[in-house]
Tab-separated table of C-alpha atoms in Angstrom:
chain	number	residue	atom	x	y	z
R	853	UNK	CA	128.931	43.139	34.688
R	854	UNK	CA	131.827	45.611	34.789
R	855	UNK	CA	133.009	44.417	38.206
R	856	UNK	CA	132.738	41.404	40.427
R	857	UNK	CA	133.183	43.383	43.664
R	858	UNK	CA	133.035	47.107	44.404
R	859	UNK	CA	134.374	48.170	47.815
R	860	UNK	CA	133.246	51.518	49.223
R	861	UNK	CA	135.654	52.980	51.785
R	862	UNK	CA	139.440	53.196	51.870
R	863	UNK	CA	140.024	52.523	55.546
R	864	UNK	CA	141.855	49.453	56.772
R	865	UNK	CA	138.883	47.079	56.353
R	866	UNK	CA	138.218	48.242	52.806
R	867	UNK	CA	141.812	48.006	51.604
R	868	UNK	CA	142.302	44.788	53.574
R	869	UNK	CA	139.456	43.109	51.692
R	870	UNK	CA	140.774	44.465	48.377
R	871	UNK	CA	144.133	42.853	49.158
R	872	UNK	CA	142.533	39.564	50.154
R	873	UNK	CA	140.493	39.314	46.955
R	874	UNK	CA	143.528	40.254	44.868
R	875	UNK	CA	145.640	37.502	46.444
R	876	UNK	CA	142.861	35.041	45.524
R	877	UNK	CA	143.327	36.078	41.871
R	878	UNK	CA	139.750	37.313	41.620
R	879	UNK	CA	139.533	39.837	38.796
R	880	UNK	CA	137.220	42.828	38.504
R	881	UNK	CA	137.659	44.257	42.008
R	882	UNK	CA	137.749	47.992	42.610
R	883	UNK	CA	137.738	50.311	45.638
R	884	UNK	CA	136.318	53.831	45.868
R	885	UNK	CA	137.396	56.235	48.616
R	886	UNK	CA	135.654	59.570	49.140
R	887	UNK	CA	138.813	61.311	50.373
R	888	UNK	CA	142.287	59.748	50.675
R	889	UNK	CA	143.255	56.217	51.676
R	890	UNK	CA	143.377	55.979	55.502
R	891	UNK	CA	142.225	59.590	55.872
R	892	UNK	CA	139.715	58.677	58.585
R	893	UNK	CA	139.959	56.501	61.677
R	894	UNK	CA	142.629	54.264	60.140
R	895	UNK	CA	145.216	57.021	60.582
R	896	UNK	CA	143.923	58.283	63.944
R	897	UNK	CA	144.367	55.261	66.159
R	898	UNK	CA	146.518	54.632	69.225
R	899	UNK	CA	149.053	53.004	66.844
R	900	UNK	CA	148.880	49.650	68.641
R	901	UNK	CA	148.719	46.116	67.289
R	902	UNK	CA	147.438	44.290	70.335
R	903	UNK	CA	145.115	41.620	71.624
R	904	UNK	CA	143.271	43.930	73.971
R	905	UNK	CA	144.296	42.973	77.482
R	906	UNK	CA	141.232	44.532	79.122
R	907	UNK	CA	138.842	42.579	76.880
R	908	UNK	CA	139.734	39.492	78.920
R	909	UNK	CA	137.357	40.861	81.572
R	910	UNK	CA	134.510	39.748	79.285
R	911	UNK	CA	134.460	36.001	78.631
R	912	UNK	CA	132.536	36.502	75.380
R	913	UNK	CA	135.494	38.491	73.986
R	914	UNK	CA	138.197	35.883	74.626
R	915	UNK	CA	137.918	34.532	71.096
R	916	UNK	CA	138.489	38.071	69.780
R	917	UNK	CA	141.583	38.458	71.982
R	918	UNK	CA	142.959	35.119	70.777
R	919	UNK	CA	142.369	36.049	67.138
R	920	UNK	CA	143.955	39.489	67.654
R	921	UNK	CA	147.042	37.982	69.308
R	922	UNK	CA	147.416	35.562	66.406
R	923	UNK	CA	147.205	38.492	63.980
R	924	UNK	CA	149.696	40.476	66.073
R	925	UNK	CA	152.223	37.674	65.692
R	926	UNK	CA	151.635	37.445	61.945
R	927	UNK	CA	151.882	41.204	61.338
R	928	UNK	CA	155.139	41.348	63.304
R	929	UNK	CA	156.572	38.808	60.871
R	930	UNK	CA	155.064	40.187	57.674
R	931	UNK	CA	155.685	43.882	58.345
R	932	UNK	CA	158.901	43.963	60.313
R	933	UNK	CA	159.719	47.633	60.844
R	934	UNK	CA	156.199	48.862	60.123
R	935	UNK	CA	155.003	46.788	63.094
R	936	UNK	CA	157.450	46.530	66.011
R	937	UNK	CA	157.436	44.975	69.495
R	938	UNK	CA	156.581	47.492	72.214
R	939	UNK	CA	157.264	46.833	75.917
R	940	UNK	CA	154.671	48.066	78.409
R	941	UNK	CA	154.840	48.649	82.131
R	942	UNK	CA	151.626	48.281	84.091
R	943	UNK	CA	151.645	49.882	87.555
R	944	UNK	CA	149.026	48.895	90.122
R	945	UNK	CA	148.078	51.487	92.763
R	946	UNK	CA	146.021	51.380	95.951
R	947	UNK	CA	142.382	51.854	95.036
R	948	UNK	CA	142.667	50.625	91.429
R	949	UNK	CA	139.597	48.809	90.179
R	950	UNK	CA	141.712	45.822	89.166
R	951	UNK	CA	143.777	44.367	92.067
R	952	UNK	CA	147.235	42.826	91.510
R	953	UNK	CA	145.965	39.224	91.442
R	954	UNK	CA	143.548	40.105	88.649
R	955	UNK	CA	146.283	41.820	86.637
R	956	UNK	CA	148.631	38.882	87.109
R	957	UNK	CA	145.904	36.430	86.070
R	958	UNK	CA	144.980	38.538	83.049
R	959	UNK	CA	148.593	38.694	81.870
R	960	UNK	CA	148.934	34.934	82.355
R	961	UNK	CA	145.967	34.252	80.081
R	962	UNK	CA	147.137	36.941	77.644
R	963	UNK	CA	150.428	35.078	77.210
R	964	UNK	CA	148.639	31.735	77.108
R	965	UNK	CA	146.305	32.841	74.311
R	966	UNK	CA	149.245	34.343	72.403
R	967	UNK	CA	151.079	31.011	72.322
R	968	UNK	CA	154.578	30.966	70.852
R	969	UNK	CA	154.426	34.492	69.433
R	970	UNK	CA	158.079	35.437	69.708
R	971	UNK	CA	157.533	38.088	72.381
R	972	UNK	CA	158.744	37.749	76.005
R	973	UNK	CA	156.242	36.616	78.616
R	974	UNK	CA	154.925	39.069	81.201
R	975	UNK	CA	156.936	39.458	84.414
R	976	UNK	CA	156.596	41.245	87.723
R	977	UNK	CA	158.978	44.189	88.186
R	978	UNK	CA	160.139	46.328	91.103
R	979	UNK	CA	159.627	50.029	91.828
R	980	UNK	CA	163.185	50.785	90.770
R	981	UNK	CA	162.668	48.975	87.491
R	982	UNK	CA	159.423	50.748	86.619
R	983	UNK	CA	161.009	54.143	87.352
R	984	UNK	CA	163.888	53.146	85.050
R	985	UNK	CA	161.642	51.885	82.234
R	986	UNK	CA	159.079	54.694	82.526
R	987	UNK	CA	160.848	57.805	83.902
R	988	UNK	CA	157.826	59.943	83.018
R	989	UNK	CA	155.705	58.360	85.771
R	990	UNK	CA	155.060	60.303	88.970
R	991	UNK	CA	157.861	59.052	91.221
R	992	UNK	CA	156.140	60.140	94.440
R	993	UNK	CA	152.999	58.226	93.479
R	994	UNK	CA	155.106	55.176	92.614
R	995	UNK	CA	156.916	55.281	95.948
R	996	UNK	CA	153.868	55.892	98.146
R	997	UNK	CA	150.904	54.243	96.371
R	998	UNK	CA	152.148	51.536	94.015
R	999	UNK	CA	151.592	47.999	95.289
R	1000	UNK	CA	152.790	46.046	92.241
R	1001	UNK	CA	154.013	46.478	88.685
R	1002	UNK	CA	154.301	44.258	85.633
R	1003	UNK	CA	156.154	44.255	82.327
R	1004	UNK	CA	154.520	42.792	79.225
R	1005	UNK	CA	154.752	43.150	75.447
R	1006	UNK	CA	152.454	44.198	72.638
R	1007	UNK	CA	153.285	45.878	69.317
R	1008	UNK	CA	153.269	49.329	67.735
R	1009	UNK	CA	152.385	50.143	64.142
R	1010	UNK	CA	152.422	52.867	61.530
R	1011	UNK	CA	148.682	52.652	60.915
R	1012	UNK	CA	148.420	54.839	57.820
R	1013	UNK	CA	151.519	53.242	56.292
R	1014	UNK	CA	149.956	49.790	56.591
R	1015	UNK	CA	146.775	50.925	54.827
R	1016	UNK	CA	148.724	52.552	51.977
R	1017	UNK	CA	151.024	49.551	51.696
R	1018	UNK	CA	148.047	47.175	51.544
R	1019	UNK	CA	146.265	49.090	48.788
R	1020	UNK	CA	149.406	49.425	46.639
R	1021	UNK	CA	150.165	45.715	47.063
R	1022	UNK	CA	146.606	45.076	45.854
R	1023	UNK	CA	147.281	47.066	42.687
R	1024	UNK	CA	150.370	44.961	41.977
R	1025	UNK	CA	148.129	41.910	42.197
R	1026	UNK	CA	145.668	43.309	39.650
R	1027	UNK	CA	143.151	45.268	41.735
R	1028	UNK	CA	142.344	48.967	41.308
R	1029	UNK	CA	141.262	51.891	43.447
R	1030	UNK	CA	140.442	55.577	43.213
R	1031	UNK	CA	140.483	58.427	45.717
R	1032	UNK	CA	138.423	61.618	45.937
R	1033	UNK	CA	135.438	59.791	44.458
R	1034	UNK	CA	132.007	59.118	45.905
R	1035	UNK	CA	129.389	56.459	45.259
R	1036	UNK	CA	126.272	58.623	44.991
R	1037	UNK	CA	123.694	56.113	43.750
R	1038	UNK	CA	123.189	52.375	44.066
R	1039	UNK	CA	120.335	50.598	42.281
R	1040	UNK	CA	119.536	46.912	42.461
R	1041	UNK	CA	119.426	45.209	39.059
R	1042	UNK	CA	119.277	41.602	37.947
R	1043	UNK	CA	122.494	39.873	38.944
R	1044	UNK	CA	123.899	42.818	40.885
R	1045	UNK	CA	123.873	46.608	41.083
R	1046	UNK	CA	124.132	49.698	38.920
R	1047	UNK	CA	126.323	52.263	40.655
R	1048	UNK	CA	126.999	55.947	40.001
R	1049	UNK	CA	130.451	57.246	40.989
R	1050	UNK	CA	131.112	60.972	41.120
R	1051	UNK	CA	134.587	62.489	41.134
R	1052	UNK	CA	135.845	66.022	40.599
R	1053	UNK	CA	136.149	65.494	36.866
R	1054	UNK	CA	133.250	63.287	35.944
R	1055	UNK	CA	130.262	61.177	36.856
R	1056	UNK	CA	130.104	57.656	35.545
R	1057	UNK	CA	127.958	54.567	35.908
R	1058	UNK	CA	129.091	50.960	36.185
R	1059	UNK	CA	127.691	47.594	37.184
R	1060	UNK	CA	128.925	45.179	39.836
R	1061	UNK	CA	127.843	41.810	41.170
R	1062	UNK	CA	128.590	42.633	44.819
R	1063	UNK	CA	129.122	45.755	46.936
R	1064	UNK	CA	131.002	45.941	50.234
R	1065	UNK	CA	130.159	49.001	52.320
R	1066	UNK	CA	133.351	49.432	54.382
R	1067	UNK	CA	132.930	53.087	55.299
R	1068	UNK	CA	133.155	52.688	59.083
R	1069	UNK	CA	131.347	55.547	60.828
R	1070	UNK	CA	129.819	56.525	57.477
R	1071	UNK	CA	128.424	53.040	56.801
R	1072	UNK	CA	124.782	53.734	57.703
R	1073	UNK	CA	124.946	57.184	56.134
R	1074	UNK	CA	125.858	55.497	52.855
R	1075	UNK	CA	122.925	53.083	53.082
R	1076	UNK	CA	120.467	55.893	53.744
R	1077	UNK	CA	121.917	57.958	50.907
R	1078	UNK	CA	121.467	54.954	48.599
R	1079	UNK	CA	117.830	54.603	49.679
R	1080	UNK	CA	118.346	51.525	51.834
R	1081	UNK	CA	117.283	50.866	55.425
R	1082	UNK	CA	120.105	49.692	57.748
R	1083	UNK	CA	119.623	46.728	60.051
R	1084	UNK	CA	122.385	47.576	62.518
R	1085	UNK	CA	122.246	50.743	64.659
R	1086	UNK	CA	125.612	52.225	65.630
R	1087	UNK	CA	127.187	54.230	68.365
R	1088	UNK	CA	130.011	56.506	67.250
R	1089	UNK	CA	132.746	56.301	69.839
R	1090	UNK	CA	135.247	59.175	69.871
R	1091	UNK	CA	138.848	58.491	70.836
R	1092	UNK	CA	140.894	61.608	71.601
R	1093	UNK	CA	144.700	61.509	71.717
R	1094	UNK	CA	147.226	64.112	72.844
R	1095	UNK	CA	150.744	64.217	71.422
R	1096	UNK	CA	153.313	65.871	73.691
R	1097	UNK	CA	156.666	67.268	72.594
R	1098	UNK	CA	159.740	65.363	73.853
R	1099	UNK	CA	160.599	68.104	76.366
R	1100	UNK	CA	157.343	67.349	78.237
R	1101	UNK	CA	159.345	64.603	79.964
R	1102	UNK	CA	162.301	66.022	81.886
R	1103	UNK	CA	163.793	62.721	83.022
R	1104	UNK	CA	164.443	60.142	80.327
R	1105	UNK	CA	164.227	60.101	76.543
R	1106	UNK	CA	161.623	58.802	74.134
R	1107	UNK	CA	163.904	56.221	72.535
R	1108	UNK	CA	164.876	54.640	75.852
R	1109	UNK	CA	161.433	54.572	77.485
R	1110	UNK	CA	158.744	51.892	77.573
R	1111	UNK	CA	155.022	52.505	77.157
R	1112	UNK	CA	152.625	52.527	80.111
R	1113	UNK	CA	149.097	51.246	80.556
R	1114	UNK	CA	147.284	53.370	83.144
R	1115	UNK	CA	144.125	52.232	84.919
R	1116	UNK	CA	141.590	54.979	85.467
R	1117	UNK	CA	139.328	54.998	88.579
R	1118	UNK	CA	136.266	54.505	86.346
R	1119	UNK	CA	137.743	51.298	84.946
R	1120	UNK	CA	138.850	52.776	81.648
R	1121	UNK	CA	142.410	52.462	80.385
R	1122	UNK	CA	144.708	55.036	78.804
R	1123	UNK	CA	148.151	54.637	77.273
R	1124	UNK	CA	151.272	56.799	77.415
R	1125	UNK	CA	153.450	55.708	74.514
R	1126	UNK	CA	156.779	56.728	72.955
R	1127	UNK	CA	155.950	57.778	69.399
R	1128	UNK	CA	158.974	58.675	67.250
R	1129	UNK	CA	160.481	61.673	69.043
R	1130	UNK	CA	157.234	62.560	70.877
R	1131	UNK	CA	154.779	61.069	73.379
R	1132	UNK	CA	151.334	59.748	72.446
R	1133	UNK	CA	148.694	59.841	75.178
R	1134	UNK	CA	145.164	58.450	74.906
R	1135	UNK	CA	142.520	57.412	74.342
R	1136	UNK	CA	139.074	58.551	75.512
R	1137	UNK	CA	135.690	56.938	74.948
R	1138	UNK	CA	133.035	59.576	74.521
R	1139	UNK	CA	129.963	59.453	72.305
R	1140	UNK	CA	130.002	61.525	69.129
R	1141	UNK	CA	126.697	63.213	68.392
R	1142	UNK	CA	127.709	65.142	65.268
R	1143	UNK	CA	128.837	64.168	61.782
R	1144	UNK	CA	132.122	62.211	61.925
R	1145	UNK	CA	133.611	64.450	59.241
R	1146	UNK	CA	133.079	67.603	61.317
R	1147	UNK	CA	134.681	66.612	64.611
R	1148	UNK	CA	136.952	68.542	66.890
R	1149	UNK	CA	138.193	67.040	70.110
R	1150	UNK	CA	135.740	67.695	72.976
R	1151	UNK	CA	137.198	69.936	75.651
R	1152	UNK	CA	136.027	67.465	78.326
R	1153	UNK	CA	138.080	64.707	76.639
R	1154	UNK	CA	141.173	66.854	76.788
R	1155	UNK	CA	140.523	67.663	80.439
R	1156	UNK	CA	139.988	63.975	81.218
R	1157	UNK	CA	143.410	63.115	79.812
R	1158	UNK	CA	145.123	66.106	81.379
R	1159	UNK	CA	143.689	65.183	84.785
R	1160	UNK	CA	145.207	61.710	84.424
R	1161	UNK	CA	148.489	63.278	83.379
R	1162	UNK	CA	148.488	65.398	86.531
R	1163	UNK	CA	147.731	62.417	88.756
R	1164	UNK	CA	149.997	59.734	87.297
R	1165	UNK	CA	152.598	61.368	85.066
R	1166	UNK	CA	155.421	63.749	85.819
R	1167	UNK	CA	155.292	66.148	82.885
R	1168	UNK	CA	156.936	69.523	82.563
R	1169	UNK	CA	154.665	72.353	81.388
R	1170	UNK	CA	152.223	69.777	80.015
R	1171	UNK	CA	149.773	72.282	78.542
R	1172	UNK	CA	152.501	74.264	76.788
R	1173	UNK	CA	154.157	71.106	75.474
R	1174	UNK	CA	151.101	69.805	73.625
R	1175	UNK	CA	152.135	69.300	70.007
R	1176	UNK	CA	148.837	68.054	68.609
R	1177	UNK	CA	145.424	66.708	69.596
R	1178	UNK	CA	143.646	64.351	67.224
R	1179	UNK	CA	140.486	62.227	67.246
R	1180	UNK	CA	139.434	58.929	65.754
R	1181	UNK	CA	135.847	57.703	65.446
R	1182	UNK	CA	135.061	54.058	66.145
R	1183	UNK	CA	131.855	52.603	64.757
R	1184	UNK	CA	130.349	50.433	67.503
R	1185	UNK	CA	127.545	48.141	66.259
R	1186	UNK	CA	124.758	47.451	68.721
R	1187	UNK	CA	122.783	44.252	69.163
R	1188	UNK	CA	119.302	45.729	68.978
R	1189	UNK	CA	118.576	45.374	65.267
R	1190	UNK	CA	116.189	47.929	63.845
R	1191	UNK	CA	113.046	46.984	61.963
R	1192	UNK	CA	111.648	49.704	59.723
R	1193	UNK	CA	109.579	48.946	56.639
R	1194	UNK	CA	109.713	52.417	55.129
R	1195	UNK	CA	112.500	54.918	54.556
R	1196	UNK	CA	111.944	58.345	56.081
R	1197	UNK	CA	113.237	61.151	53.854
R	1198	UNK	CA	114.443	63.047	56.935
R	1199	UNK	CA	116.908	60.229	57.621
R	1200	UNK	CA	118.520	60.772	54.216
R	1201	UNK	CA	119.046	64.483	54.871
R	1202	UNK	CA	120.016	64.009	58.529
R	1203	UNK	CA	121.437	60.484	58.884
R	1204	UNK	CA	123.061	61.174	62.254
R	1205	UNK	CA	119.713	62.159	63.711
R	1206	UNK	CA	118.124	58.923	62.512
R	1207	UNK	CA	117.476	55.792	64.648
R	1208	UNK	CA	120.535	54.213	63.034
R	1209	UNK	CA	122.984	56.407	64.967
R	1210	UNK	CA	122.483	56.406	68.733
R	1211	UNK	CA	123.730	59.276	70.880
R	1212	UNK	CA	123.475	57.657	74.302
R	1213	UNK	CA	124.138	54.342	75.985
R	1214	UNK	CA	122.811	52.916	79.241
R	1215	UNK	CA	126.059	51.100	80.042
R	1216	UNK	CA	129.800	51.778	79.917
R	1217	UNK	CA	131.126	51.993	76.360
R	1218	UNK	CA	134.175	49.977	77.447
R	1219	UNK	CA	131.921	46.951	77.844
R	1220	UNK	CA	130.873	46.926	74.183
R	1221	UNK	CA	132.379	44.178	72.064
R	1222	UNK	CA	135.072	45.111	69.523
R	1223	UNK	CA	134.153	42.194	67.298
R	1224	UNK	CA	133.370	42.898	63.670
R	1225	UNK	CA	129.765	42.553	62.535
R	1226	UNK	CA	128.990	41.737	58.900
R	1227	UNK	CA	125.435	42.454	57.745
R	1228	UNK	CA	123.640	42.019	54.424
R	1229	UNK	CA	120.756	44.550	54.398
R	1230	UNK	CA	119.870	43.585	50.825
R	1231	UNK	CA	121.060	40.603	48.823
R	1232	UNK	CA	124.551	41.133	47.450
R	1233	UNK	CA	125.412	44.214	49.529
R	1234	UNK	CA	127.464	43.649	52.674
R	1235	UNK	CA	128.270	46.150	55.436
R	1236	UNK	CA	131.273	45.963	57.768
R	1237	UNK	CA	130.651	47.344	61.253
R	1238	UNK	CA	133.083	47.784	64.122
R	1239	UNK	CA	136.200	45.687	64.582
R	1240	UNK	CA	139.772	46.237	65.671
R	1241	UNK	CA	142.581	47.413	63.418
R	1242	UNK	CA	144.649	44.429	64.581
R	1243	UNK	CA	142.170	41.888	63.178
R	1244	UNK	CA	141.559	43.597	59.830
R	1245	UNK	CA	143.416	40.899	57.822
R	1246	UNK	CA	141.407	38.074	59.418
R	1247	UNK	CA	138.161	39.945	58.721
R	1248	UNK	CA	139.189	40.442	55.095
R	1249	UNK	CA	139.947	36.732	54.799
R	1250	UNK	CA	136.506	35.760	56.144
R	1251	UNK	CA	134.653	38.078	53.771
R	1252	UNK	CA	136.975	37.109	50.925
R	1253	UNK	CA	136.131	33.430	51.444
R	1254	UNK	CA	132.424	34.273	51.411
R	1255	UNK	CA	132.690	36.257	48.168
R	1256	UNK	CA	134.899	33.641	46.541
R	1257	UNK	CA	132.235	31.004	47.166
R	1258	UNK	CA	129.455	33.240	45.874
R	1259	UNK	CA	131.426	34.178	42.755
R	1260	UNK	CA	132.610	30.586	42.299
R	1261	UNK	CA	136.080	31.811	41.485
R	1262	UNK	CA	139.414	32.443	43.172
R	1263	UNK	CA	141.983	30.527	45.151
R	1264	UNK	CA	142.793	30.550	48.858
R	1265	UNK	CA	143.720	33.852	50.519
R	1266	UNK	CA	147.373	34.828	50.294
R	1267	UNK	CA	147.544	37.836	52.595
R	1268	UNK	CA	149.618	35.780	55.045
R	1269	UNK	CA	152.351	35.304	52.410
R	1270	UNK	CA	155.091	37.941	52.504
R	1271	UNK	CA	155.618	37.875	48.731
R	1272	UNK	CA	152.117	39.293	48.259
R	1273	UNK	CA	153.117	42.500	50.056
R	1274	UNK	CA	155.892	43.658	47.650
R	1275	UNK	CA	157.501	45.623	50.448
R	1276	UNK	CA	160.967	46.047	48.975
R	1277	UNK	CA	159.567	46.906	45.539
R	1278	UNK	CA	157.298	49.551	47.029
R	1279	UNK	CA	160.130	51.017	49.122
R	1280	UNK	CA	162.040	51.520	45.872
R	1281	UNK	CA	159.112	52.623	43.713
R	1282	UNK	CA	156.952	54.594	46.139
R	1283	UNK	CA	159.012	55.645	49.179
R	1284	UNK	CA	156.380	58.278	50.006
R	1285	UNK	CA	154.144	55.469	51.287
R	1286	UNK	CA	156.567	55.040	54.173
R	1287	UNK	CA	157.025	58.730	54.924
R	1288	UNK	CA	156.092	58.382	58.590
R	1289	UNK	CA	158.696	55.663	59.096
R	1290	UNK	CA	161.860	56.963	60.791
R	1291	UNK	CA	164.172	54.487	59.101
R	1292	UNK	CA	163.301	52.570	55.928
R	1293	UNK	CA	166.268	50.281	56.449
R	1294	UNK	CA	164.403	48.658	59.331
R	1295	UNK	CA	161.596	47.498	57.060
């Protein structure tokens, strides 16, 4: 066999697994990315490393929150400067779905699950304090409708920087990767798979013992293209974000302001976050019904966010001060496994019109679990569905342990060890990796 493990997809889960396997000293691991590393959802997030405060509303997601908070603490230590503490204010208004006692209780358990994480515990704050910390909030609404407010901490990240850093650290540990290449064919053979990889220059064939399909929203499309029937149907969840110029906020500056978590009347949550010298506002949760590579933000998503901005924020010429609008696509695995014995050729040509991509849901998307689902549709080929960016390292460690046992090789994972990240070396050798960082000296 040419390879032990071939990973398809250069998002955070793909590169995270590559890094994990490399730290275990497993040789013959390679990653193929159709475009550029982190060119999809992994560079179009809300830029938060967090436990997911609202997930505490669902008892079955508490273990996910605990795991995410543990990972938050670890990433703050490993990637100081790339991941930074971020203070949040959380106002509570008359009519909010979640009353003050529920917010207070949620923050208590959030801190409890986080343990000794190095971040301050949540506290109650006054109207004067919230106006000081978040001068972009609608002061009139604060004065007349706010009944409580809290201050708590999460963390902010450079999402694309982390993905690029992870993949380059993997190379230093002996792994390899390629961009602008596509796995066009996968055939099962004795002991593994024969795979065809097409790039702009050539088409080549290699063999591998195991394949990890880590393509996110494109996961089921890949399976269908390879002539395989998926087990897990998905919902593609579109998150739209608006970036405002600094002058959108008349009172206060980006560098001196805290982030805000805003409760929507429908129970959803949006964030208003300082982001370098601009403001990041999002996210939405609409269902994508087209190909994830051909998306443009839905006008209704923009209007949803702008309505919230009008109600809760005090922005100057908001429409004119929009700098950018971008979208990320979350792959949400659903519980109802599909059972088809035969592959329909129409699914190969139109994967997003197949039963493996749903375009409607009978319940609120917010209630869907963010836990990662690992499936093995055929022996030796694993698919990664869903998940949170924050828990990517833990997911990579779980799959890495599984593969290490199957291969009967490798040591324990070392992604939690700072020396396996080569941060200072990469700052010196490849400073372009950190191009979205405002100050490399902080890293």
